[in-house]
PDB file of C-alpha atoms and ligand atoms in Angstrom:
ATOM      1  CA  MET M 174     -25.414-101.008  12.132  1.00 94.00           C
ATOM      2  CA  ILE M 175     -27.734-103.997  12.419  1.00 97.00           C
ATOM      3  CA  LYS M 176     -29.721-104.165  15.674  1.00 98.00           C
ATOM      4  CA  PHE M 177     -30.253-107.465  17.451  1.00 98.00           C
ATOM      5  CA  ALA M 178     -32.708-108.258  20.243  1.00 98.00           C
ATOM      6  CA  VAL M 179     -31.565-111.118  22.468  1.00 98.00           C
ATOM      7  CA  PHE M 180     -34.343-113.331  23.859  1.00 98.00           C
ATOM      8  CA  ALA M 181     -33.263-115.115  27.045  1.00 98.00           C
ATOM      9  CA  SER M 182     -34.951-116.661  30.080  1.00 97.00           C
ATOM     10  CA  GLY M 183     -32.162-117.535  32.493  1.00 97.00           C
ATOM     11  CA  ARG M 184     -28.484-117.192  33.241  1.00 97.00           C
ATOM     12  CA  GLY M 185     -27.463-115.099  30.236  1.00 98.00           C
ATOM     13  CA  SER M 186     -23.828-116.072  29.734  1.00 98.00           C
ATOM     14  CA  ASN M 187     -24.334-115.975  25.951  1.00 98.00           C
ATOM     15  CA  PHE M 188     -26.012-112.581  26.251  1.00 98.00           C
ATOM     16  CA  SER M 189     -22.931-111.259  28.066  1.00 98.00           C
ATOM     17  CA  ALA M 190     -20.553-112.804  25.530  1.00 98.00           C
ATOM     18  CA  LEU M 191     -22.451-111.083  22.699  1.00 98.00           C
ATOM     19  CA  VAL M 192     -22.528-107.737  24.482  1.00 98.00           C
ATOM     20  CA  GLN M 193     -18.764-107.960  25.055  1.00 98.00           C
ATOM     21  CA  SER M 194     -18.045-108.870  21.428  1.00 98.00           C
ATOM     22  CA  ALA M 195     -20.171-105.966  20.205  1.00 98.00           C
ATOM     23  CA  ARG M 196     -18.415-103.637  22.623  1.00 97.00           C
ATOM     24  CA  ARG M 197     -14.968-104.786  21.522  1.00 97.00           C
ATOM     25  CA  GLY M 198     -16.019-104.414  17.896  1.00 97.00           C
ATOM     26  CA  THR M 199     -15.311-108.052  17.020  1.00 97.00           C
ATOM     27  CA  LEU M 200     -19.072-108.333  16.398  1.00 97.00           C
ATOM     28  CA  LYS M 201     -20.086-105.445  14.178  1.00 97.00           C
ATOM     29  CA  ALA M 202     -23.672-105.183  15.371  1.00 98.00           C
ATOM     30  CA  ARG M 203     -25.658-103.634  18.219  1.00 98.00           C
ATOM     31  CA  ILE M 204     -27.182-105.661  20.998  1.00 98.00           C
ATOM     32  CA  ALA M 205     -30.035-103.195  21.266  1.00 98.00           C
ATOM     33  CA  LEU M 206     -32.449-105.001  23.545  1.00 98.00           C
ATOM     34  CA  LEU M 207     -32.966-107.907  25.924  1.00 98.00           C
ATOM     35  CA  VAL M 208     -36.375-109.557  25.889  1.00 98.00           C
ATOM     36  CA  CYS M 209     -36.952-111.806  28.883  1.00 98.00           C
ATOM     37  CA  ASP M 210     -40.007-113.794  29.974  1.00 97.00           C
ATOM     38  CA  ASN M 211     -38.777-114.441  33.530  1.00 97.00           C
ATOM     39  CA  PRO M 212     -38.577-111.503  35.975  1.00 97.00           C
ATOM     40  CA  ASP M 213     -36.179-113.445  38.257  1.00 97.00           C
ATOM     41  CA  ALA M 214     -33.631-114.268  35.573  1.00 98.00           C
ATOM     42  CA  LEU M 215     -29.972-113.405  36.143  1.00 98.00           C
ATOM     43  CA  VAL M 216     -29.788-112.114  32.553  1.00 98.00           C
ATOM     44  CA  ILE M 217     -31.847-109.054  33.585  1.00 98.00           C
ATOM     45  CA  ARG M 218     -29.124-108.022  36.027  1.00 98.00           C
ATOM     46  CA  ARG M 219     -26.500-108.590  33.349  1.00 98.00           C
ATOM     47  CA  ALA M 220     -28.407-106.291  30.976  1.00 98.00           C
ATOM     48  CA  ALA M 221     -28.694-103.590  33.636  1.00 98.00           C
ATOM     49  CA  ALA M 222     -24.950-103.807  34.336  1.00 98.00           C
ATOM     50  CA  ALA M 223     -24.201-103.581  30.612  1.00 98.00           C
ATOM     51  CA  GLY M 224     -26.611-100.695  30.019  1.00 98.00           C
ATOM     52  CA  VAL M 225     -28.738-102.688  27.575  1.00 98.00           C
ATOM     53  CA  PRO M 226     -32.495-101.967  27.811  1.00 98.00           C
ATOM     54  CA  ALA M 227     -34.480-104.955  29.045  1.00 98.00           C
ATOM     55  CA  VAL M 228     -38.156-105.630  28.475  1.00 98.00           C
ATOM     56  CA  ILE M 229     -39.898-108.278  30.555  1.00 98.00           C
ATOM     57  CA  VAL M 230     -42.839-109.923  28.806  1.00 98.00           C
ATOM     58  CA  ARG M 231     -44.438-112.602  30.970  1.00 97.00           C
ATOM     59  CA  ARG M 232     -46.476-115.255  29.188  1.00 96.00           C
ATOM     60  CA  GLU M 233     -48.790-115.471  32.253  1.00 97.00           C
ATOM     61  CA  ASP M 234     -49.914-111.891  31.672  1.00 97.00           C
ATOM     62  CA  PHE M 235     -51.624-112.825  28.389  1.00 97.00           C
ATOM     63  CA  ALA M 236     -54.691-114.919  27.649  1.00 96.00           C
ATOM     64  CA  GLY M 237     -53.003-116.894  24.872  1.00 96.00           C
ATOM     65  CA  ARG M 238     -49.797-117.328  22.912  1.00 96.00           C
ATOM     66  CA  ALA M 239     -50.987-115.053  20.083  1.00 97.00           C
ATOM     67  CA  ALA M 240     -51.484-112.118  22.469  1.00 98.00           C
ATOM     68  CA  PHE M 241     -48.100-112.818  24.134  1.00 98.00           C
ATOM     69  CA  GLU M 242     -46.385-112.830  20.741  1.00 98.00           C
ATOM     70  CA  ASP M 243     -48.205-109.656  19.642  1.00 98.00           C
ATOM     71  CA  ALA M 244     -46.654-107.995  22.685  1.00 98.00           C
ATOM     72  CA  LEU M 245     -43.222-109.302  21.644  1.00 98.00           C
ATOM     73  CA  ILE M 246     -43.743-107.957  18.115  1.00 98.00           C
ATOM     74  CA  SER M 247     -44.764-104.501  19.273  1.00 97.00           C
ATOM     75  CA  THR M 248     -41.708-104.392  21.574  1.00 98.00           C
ATOM     76  CA  LEU M 249     -39.442-105.328  18.671  1.00 98.00           C
ATOM     77  CA  GLU M 250     -41.055-102.739  16.407  1.00 98.00           C
ATOM     78  CA  ARG M 251     -40.789-100.042  19.048  1.00 97.00           C
ATOM     79  CA  HIS M 252     -37.048-100.682  19.281  1.00 97.00           C
ATOM     80  CA  ALA M 253     -36.635-101.010  15.474  1.00 97.00           C
ATOM     81  CA  VAL M 254     -34.925-104.373  15.837  1.00 98.00           C
ATOM     82  CA  ASP M 255     -33.649-106.084  12.668  1.00 98.00           C
ATOM     83  CA  ALA M 256     -33.196-109.652  13.917  1.00 98.00           C
ATOM     84  CA  ILE M 257     -33.735-111.889  16.942  1.00 98.00           C
ATOM     85  CA  VAL M 258     -31.089-113.894  18.758  1.00 98.00           C
ATOM     86  CA  LEU M 259     -32.342-116.718  20.976  1.00 98.00           C
ATOM     87  CA  ALA M 260     -29.990-117.449  23.861  1.00 98.00           C
ATOM     88  CA  GLY M 261     -31.623-119.816  26.309  1.00 96.00           C
ATOM     89  CA  PHE M 262     -35.158-118.569  25.636  1.00 97.00           C
ATOM     90  CA  MET M 263     -37.351-121.270  27.115  1.00 94.00           C
ATOM     91  CA  ARG M 264     -40.519-120.662  25.074  1.00 94.00           C
ATOM     92  CA  LEU M 265     -41.431-122.032  21.695  1.00 94.00           C
ATOM     93  CA  LEU M 266     -42.314-119.454  19.057  1.00 97.00           C
ATOM     94  CA  SER M 267     -45.365-120.074  16.881  1.00 97.00           C
ATOM     95  CA  PRO M 268     -45.165-120.621  13.096  1.00 98.00           C
ATOM     96  CA  ARG M 269     -46.899-117.252  12.671  1.00 98.00           C
ATOM     97  CA  PHE M 270     -44.154-115.462  14.661  1.00 98.00           C
ATOM     98  CA  VAL M 271     -41.380-117.379  12.877  1.00 98.00           C
ATOM     99  CA  ALA M 272     -42.875-116.557   9.456  1.00 98.00           C
ATOM    100  CA  ARG M 273     -42.968-112.871  10.312  1.00 98.00           C
ATOM    101  CA  TYR M 274     -39.210-112.901  11.027  1.00 98.00           C
ATOM    102  CA  LYS M 275     -38.295-115.482   8.379  1.00 97.00           C
ATOM    103  CA  ASN M 276     -34.543-116.122   8.360  1.00 98.00           C
ATOM    104  CA  ARG M 277     -34.138-113.344  10.926  1.00 98.00           C
ATOM    105  CA  ILE M 278     -34.292-115.513  14.063  1.00 98.00           C
ATOM    106  CA  ILE M 279     -31.133-117.356  15.100  1.00 98.00           C
ATOM    107  CA  ASN M 280     -30.699-119.915  17.855  1.00 98.00           C
ATOM    108  CA  ILE M 281     -27.788-121.618  19.576  1.00 98.00           C
ATOM    109  CA  HIS M 282     -28.075-125.253  20.636  1.00 98.00           C
ATOM    110  CA  PRO M 283     -25.539-127.057  22.860  1.00 98.00           C
ATOM    111  CA  ALA M 284     -25.189-130.224  20.742  1.00 98.00           C
ATOM    112  CA  LEU M 285     -24.474-131.206  17.159  1.00 98.00           C
ATOM    113  CA  LEU M 286     -27.961-131.109  15.609  1.00 98.00           C
ATOM    114  CA  PRO M 287     -29.871-133.138  14.606  1.00 98.00           C
ATOM    115  CA  ALA M 288     -28.555-135.155  17.583  1.00 98.00           C
ATOM    116  CA  PHE M 289     -29.831-134.352  21.075  1.00 98.00           C
ATOM    117  CA  LYS M 290     -32.579-131.827  20.407  1.00 98.00           C
ATOM    118  CA  GLY M 291     -34.469-130.403  23.373  1.00 97.00           C
ATOM    119  CA  ALA M 292     -33.814-128.627  26.626  1.00 96.00           C
ATOM    120  CA  HIS M 293     -31.243-131.033  28.172  1.00 98.00           C
ATOM    121  CA  ALA M 294     -28.898-131.572  25.248  1.00 98.00           C
ATOM    122  CA  ILE M 295     -25.584-131.532  27.122  1.00 98.00           C
ATOM    123  CA  LYS M 296     -26.765-134.037  29.734  1.00 98.00           C
ATOM    124  CA  ASP M 297     -28.469-136.200  27.117  1.00 98.00           C
ATOM    125  CA  ALA M 298     -25.272-136.395  25.048  1.00 98.00           C
ATOM    126  CA  PHE M 299     -23.149-137.054  28.155  1.00 98.00           C
ATOM    127  CA  ASP M 300     -25.494-139.785  29.427  1.00 98.00           C
ATOM    128  CA  TYR M 301     -25.540-141.375  25.972  1.00 98.00           C
ATOM    129  CA  GLY M 302     -21.770-141.741  26.183  1.00 98.00           C
ATOM    130  CA  VAL M 303     -20.858-139.860  23.016  1.00 98.00           C
ATOM    131  CA  LYS M 304     -17.169-139.264  22.337  1.00 98.00           C
ATOM    132  CA  VAL M 305     -17.883-136.086  20.383  1.00 98.00           C
ATOM    133  CA  THR M 306     -20.573-133.449  20.855  1.00 98.00           C
ATOM    134  CA  GLY M 307     -20.581-129.725  20.155  1.00 98.00           C
ATOM    135  CA  VAL M 308     -22.517-126.570  19.407  1.00 99.00           C
ATOM    136  CA  THR M 309     -24.858-125.608  16.564  1.00 99.00           C
ATOM    137  CA  VAL M 310     -25.953-122.124  15.511  1.00 99.00           C
ATOM    138  CA  HIS M 311     -28.946-122.222  13.195  1.00 98.00           C
ATOM    139  CA  PHE M 312     -31.801-120.232  11.722  1.00 98.00           C
ATOM    140  CA  VAL M 313     -35.111-120.902  13.428  1.00 98.00           C
ATOM    141  CA  ASP M 314     -37.936-122.449  11.439  1.00 98.00           C
ATOM    142  CA  GLU M 315     -41.333-123.738  12.551  1.00 96.00           C
ATOM    143  CA  LYS M 316     -39.916-126.946  14.035  1.00 96.00           C
ATOM    144  CA  THR M 317     -37.879-127.019  17.257  1.00 96.00           C
ATOM    145  CA  ASP M 318     -34.055-127.208  16.893  1.00 97.00           C
ATOM    146  CA  HIS M 319     -34.474-127.810  13.170  1.00 97.00           C
ATOM    147  CA  GLY M 320     -33.735-124.818  10.906  1.00 98.00           C
ATOM    148  CA  PRO M 321     -30.810-124.432   8.459  1.00 98.00           C
ATOM    149  CA  ILE M 322     -27.395-124.661  10.120  1.00 98.00           C
ATOM    150  CA  ILE M 323     -25.082-121.636  10.067  1.00 98.00           C
ATOM    151  CA  LEU M 324     -22.073-122.953  12.035  1.00 98.00           C
ATOM    152  CA  GLN M 325     -21.256-126.100  13.960  1.00 98.00           C
ATOM    153  CA  GLU M 326     -18.183-126.972  15.934  1.00 98.00           C
ATOM    154  CA  SER M 327     -17.327-130.114  17.832  1.00 98.00           C
ATOM    155  CA  VAL M 328     -16.074-130.777  21.356  1.00 98.00           C
ATOM    156  CA  ALA M 329     -14.361-134.036  22.326  1.00 98.00           C
ATOM    157  CA  VAL M 330     -15.684-135.793  25.419  1.00 98.00           C
ATOM    158  CA  ALA M 331     -12.667-137.040  27.365  1.00 98.00           C
ATOM    159  CA  ALA M 332     -12.780-140.100  29.618  1.00 97.00           C
ATOM    160  CA  ARG M 333     -12.169-137.850  32.644  1.00 98.00           C
ATOM    161  CA  ASP M 334     -14.985-135.419  31.735  1.00 98.00           C
ATOM    162  CA  THR M 335     -17.889-135.072  34.133  1.00 98.00           C
ATOM    163  CA  LEU M 336     -21.175-133.439  33.161  1.00 98.00           C
ATOM    164  CA  ALA M 337     -19.896-130.258  34.828  1.00 98.00           C
ATOM    165  CA  THR M 338     -16.605-130.158  32.889  1.00 98.00           C
ATOM    166  CA  LEU M 339     -18.392-130.932  29.628  1.00 98.00           C
ATOM    167  CA  GLU M 340     -20.883-128.124  30.272  1.00 98.00           C
ATOM    168  CA  LYS M 341     -17.971-125.765  30.835  1.00 98.00           C
ATOM    169  CA  LYS M 342     -16.345-126.727  27.525  1.00 98.00           C
ATOM    170  CA  ILE M 343     -19.628-126.369  25.632  1.00 98.00           C
ATOM    171  CA  HIS M 344     -20.383-122.938  27.076  1.00 98.00           C
ATOM    172  CA  LYS M 345     -16.856-121.731  26.314  1.00 98.00           C
ATOM    173  CA  LEU M 346     -17.317-122.780  22.698  1.00 98.00           C
ATOM    174  CA  GLU M 347     -20.787-121.170  22.552  1.00 98.00           C
ATOM    175  CA  HIS M 348     -19.340-117.844  23.650  1.00 98.00           C
ATOM    176  CA  ARG M 349     -16.879-117.969  20.748  1.00 98.00           C
ATOM    177  CA  LEU M 350     -19.162-119.447  18.076  1.00 98.00           C
ATOM    178  CA  TYR M 351     -22.252-117.286  18.577  1.00 98.00           C
ATOM    179  CA  PRO M 352     -20.548-113.907  17.995  1.00 98.00           C
ATOM    180  CA  ARG M 353     -18.857-115.395  14.914  1.00 98.00           C
ATOM    181  CA  ALA M 354     -22.151-116.636  13.437  1.00 98.00           C
ATOM    182  CA  LEU M 355     -23.943-113.374  14.184  1.00 98.00           C
ATOM    183  CA  GLY M 356     -21.072-111.442  12.621  1.00 98.00           C
ATOM    184  CA  LEU M 357     -21.568-113.399   9.390  1.00 98.00           C
ATOM    185  CA  PHE M 358     -25.284-112.618   9.495  1.00 98.00           C
ATOM    186  CA  ALA M 359     -24.715-108.937  10.289  1.00 98.00           C
ATOM    187  CA  GLY M 360     -22.192-108.696   7.453  1.00 97.00           C
ATOM    188  CA  GLY M 361     -24.805-109.926   4.977  1.00 97.00           C
ATOM    189  CA  ARG M 362     -22.734-113.031   4.244  1.00 97.00           C
ATOM    190  CA  LEU M 363     -25.391-115.713   4.787  1.00 98.00           C
ATOM    191  CA  LYS M 364     -27.741-117.017   2.097  1.00 97.00           C
ATOM    192  CA  VAL M 365     -30.319-119.684   2.871  1.00 98.00           C
ATOM    193  CA  ARG M 366     -30.908-122.196   0.067  1.00 97.00           C
ATOM    194  CA  GLY M 367     -33.348-124.795   1.343  1.00 97.00           C
ATOM    195  CA  ARG M 368     -31.618-126.515   4.250  1.00 97.00           C
ATOM    196  CA  ARG M 369     -28.225-125.161   3.297  1.00 98.00           C
ATOM    197  CA  VAL M 370     -26.692-121.921   4.531  1.00 98.00           C
ATOM    198  CA  ILE M 371     -24.116-120.584   2.090  1.00 98.00           C
ATOM    199  CA  ILE M 372     -21.411-118.401   3.588  1.00 97.00           C
ATOM    200  CA  GLY M 373     -20.387-115.795   1.028  1.00 95.00           C
ATOM    201  CA  LEU M 374     -17.248-113.739   0.748  1.00 87.00           C
ATOM    202  CA  ARG M 375     -16.896-110.461   2.544  1.00 74.00           C
ATOM    203  CA  ALA M 376     -18.657-107.685   0.594  1.00 65.00           C
TER     204      ALA M 376
HETATM  205  C1  GRF V 637     -27.041-122.388  26.237  1.00 80.55           C
HETATM  206  O1  GRF V 637     -26.409-123.601  26.520  1.00 80.55           O
HETATM  207  C2  GRF V 637     -27.714-122.432  24.902  1.00 80.55           C
HETATM  208  O2  GRF V 637     -27.075-123.265  23.986  1.00 80.55           O
HETATM  209  C3  GRF V 637     -29.069-122.990  25.224  1.00 80.55           C
HETATM  210  O3  GRF V 637     -29.403-122.422  26.463  1.00 80.55           O
HETATM  211  C4  GRF V 637     -28.208-122.147  27.197  1.00 80.55           C
HETATM  212  C5  GRF V 637     -28.278-120.723  27.666  1.00 80.55           C
HETATM  213  O4  GRF V 637     -27.223-120.420  28.536  1.00 80.55           O
HETATM  214  N1  GRF V 637     -30.014-122.697  24.159  1.00 80.55           N
HETATM  215  P1  GRF V 637     -26.974-118.916  28.988  1.00 80.55           P
HETATM  216  O5  GRF V 637     -28.302-118.435  29.604  1.00 80.55           O
HETATM  217  O6  GRF V 637     -26.619-118.104  27.775  1.00 80.55           O
HETATM  218  O7  GRF V 637     -25.881-118.945  29.986  1.00 80.55           O
END
């Protein structure tokens, strides 16, 4: 079975949703490892509770980004990981790292890309006054929030929505969409053709 490493820096609700889907068997893959750059993150406690090994790699412990990423790579190799799942990982990965795992790094973004890139997408969309926003799951390329799109789904913004209620709706959708997208990847059903991701039939 394909082995994923989840990279996360904070709360880890997507991490937990993926672990649960894998446990239930709705996601036919193993969440083999958590890689976290923040020793105080809640996601580390979630991994411990779920029995998933966690490795903490702090950027501050390395002289430069290349050395930090070399440490990430040796961790991934040690655990024989097939692909990387970004779930609230707050560090940018270099083109060298991305090239090494070409089309094997997947990210989730809480807006309909290419709208509202960046770290505050839900608030940015809410403040802009959009009537529709959503969630995007995409392959990672060398530009931030840019790679080929695997799945997207929309969320309506109701007149009575506050930022808090919108965040809740977005996260609920993320927890459903991410396992689905990773299941397609794990099942070998995704082909990347330029910017387009073609979803093939079940093998
Ligand atoms: C999610 O909204 C995800 O889309 C974004 O970071 C957030 C992580 O949330 N990339 P959590 O840590 O999984 O709860």
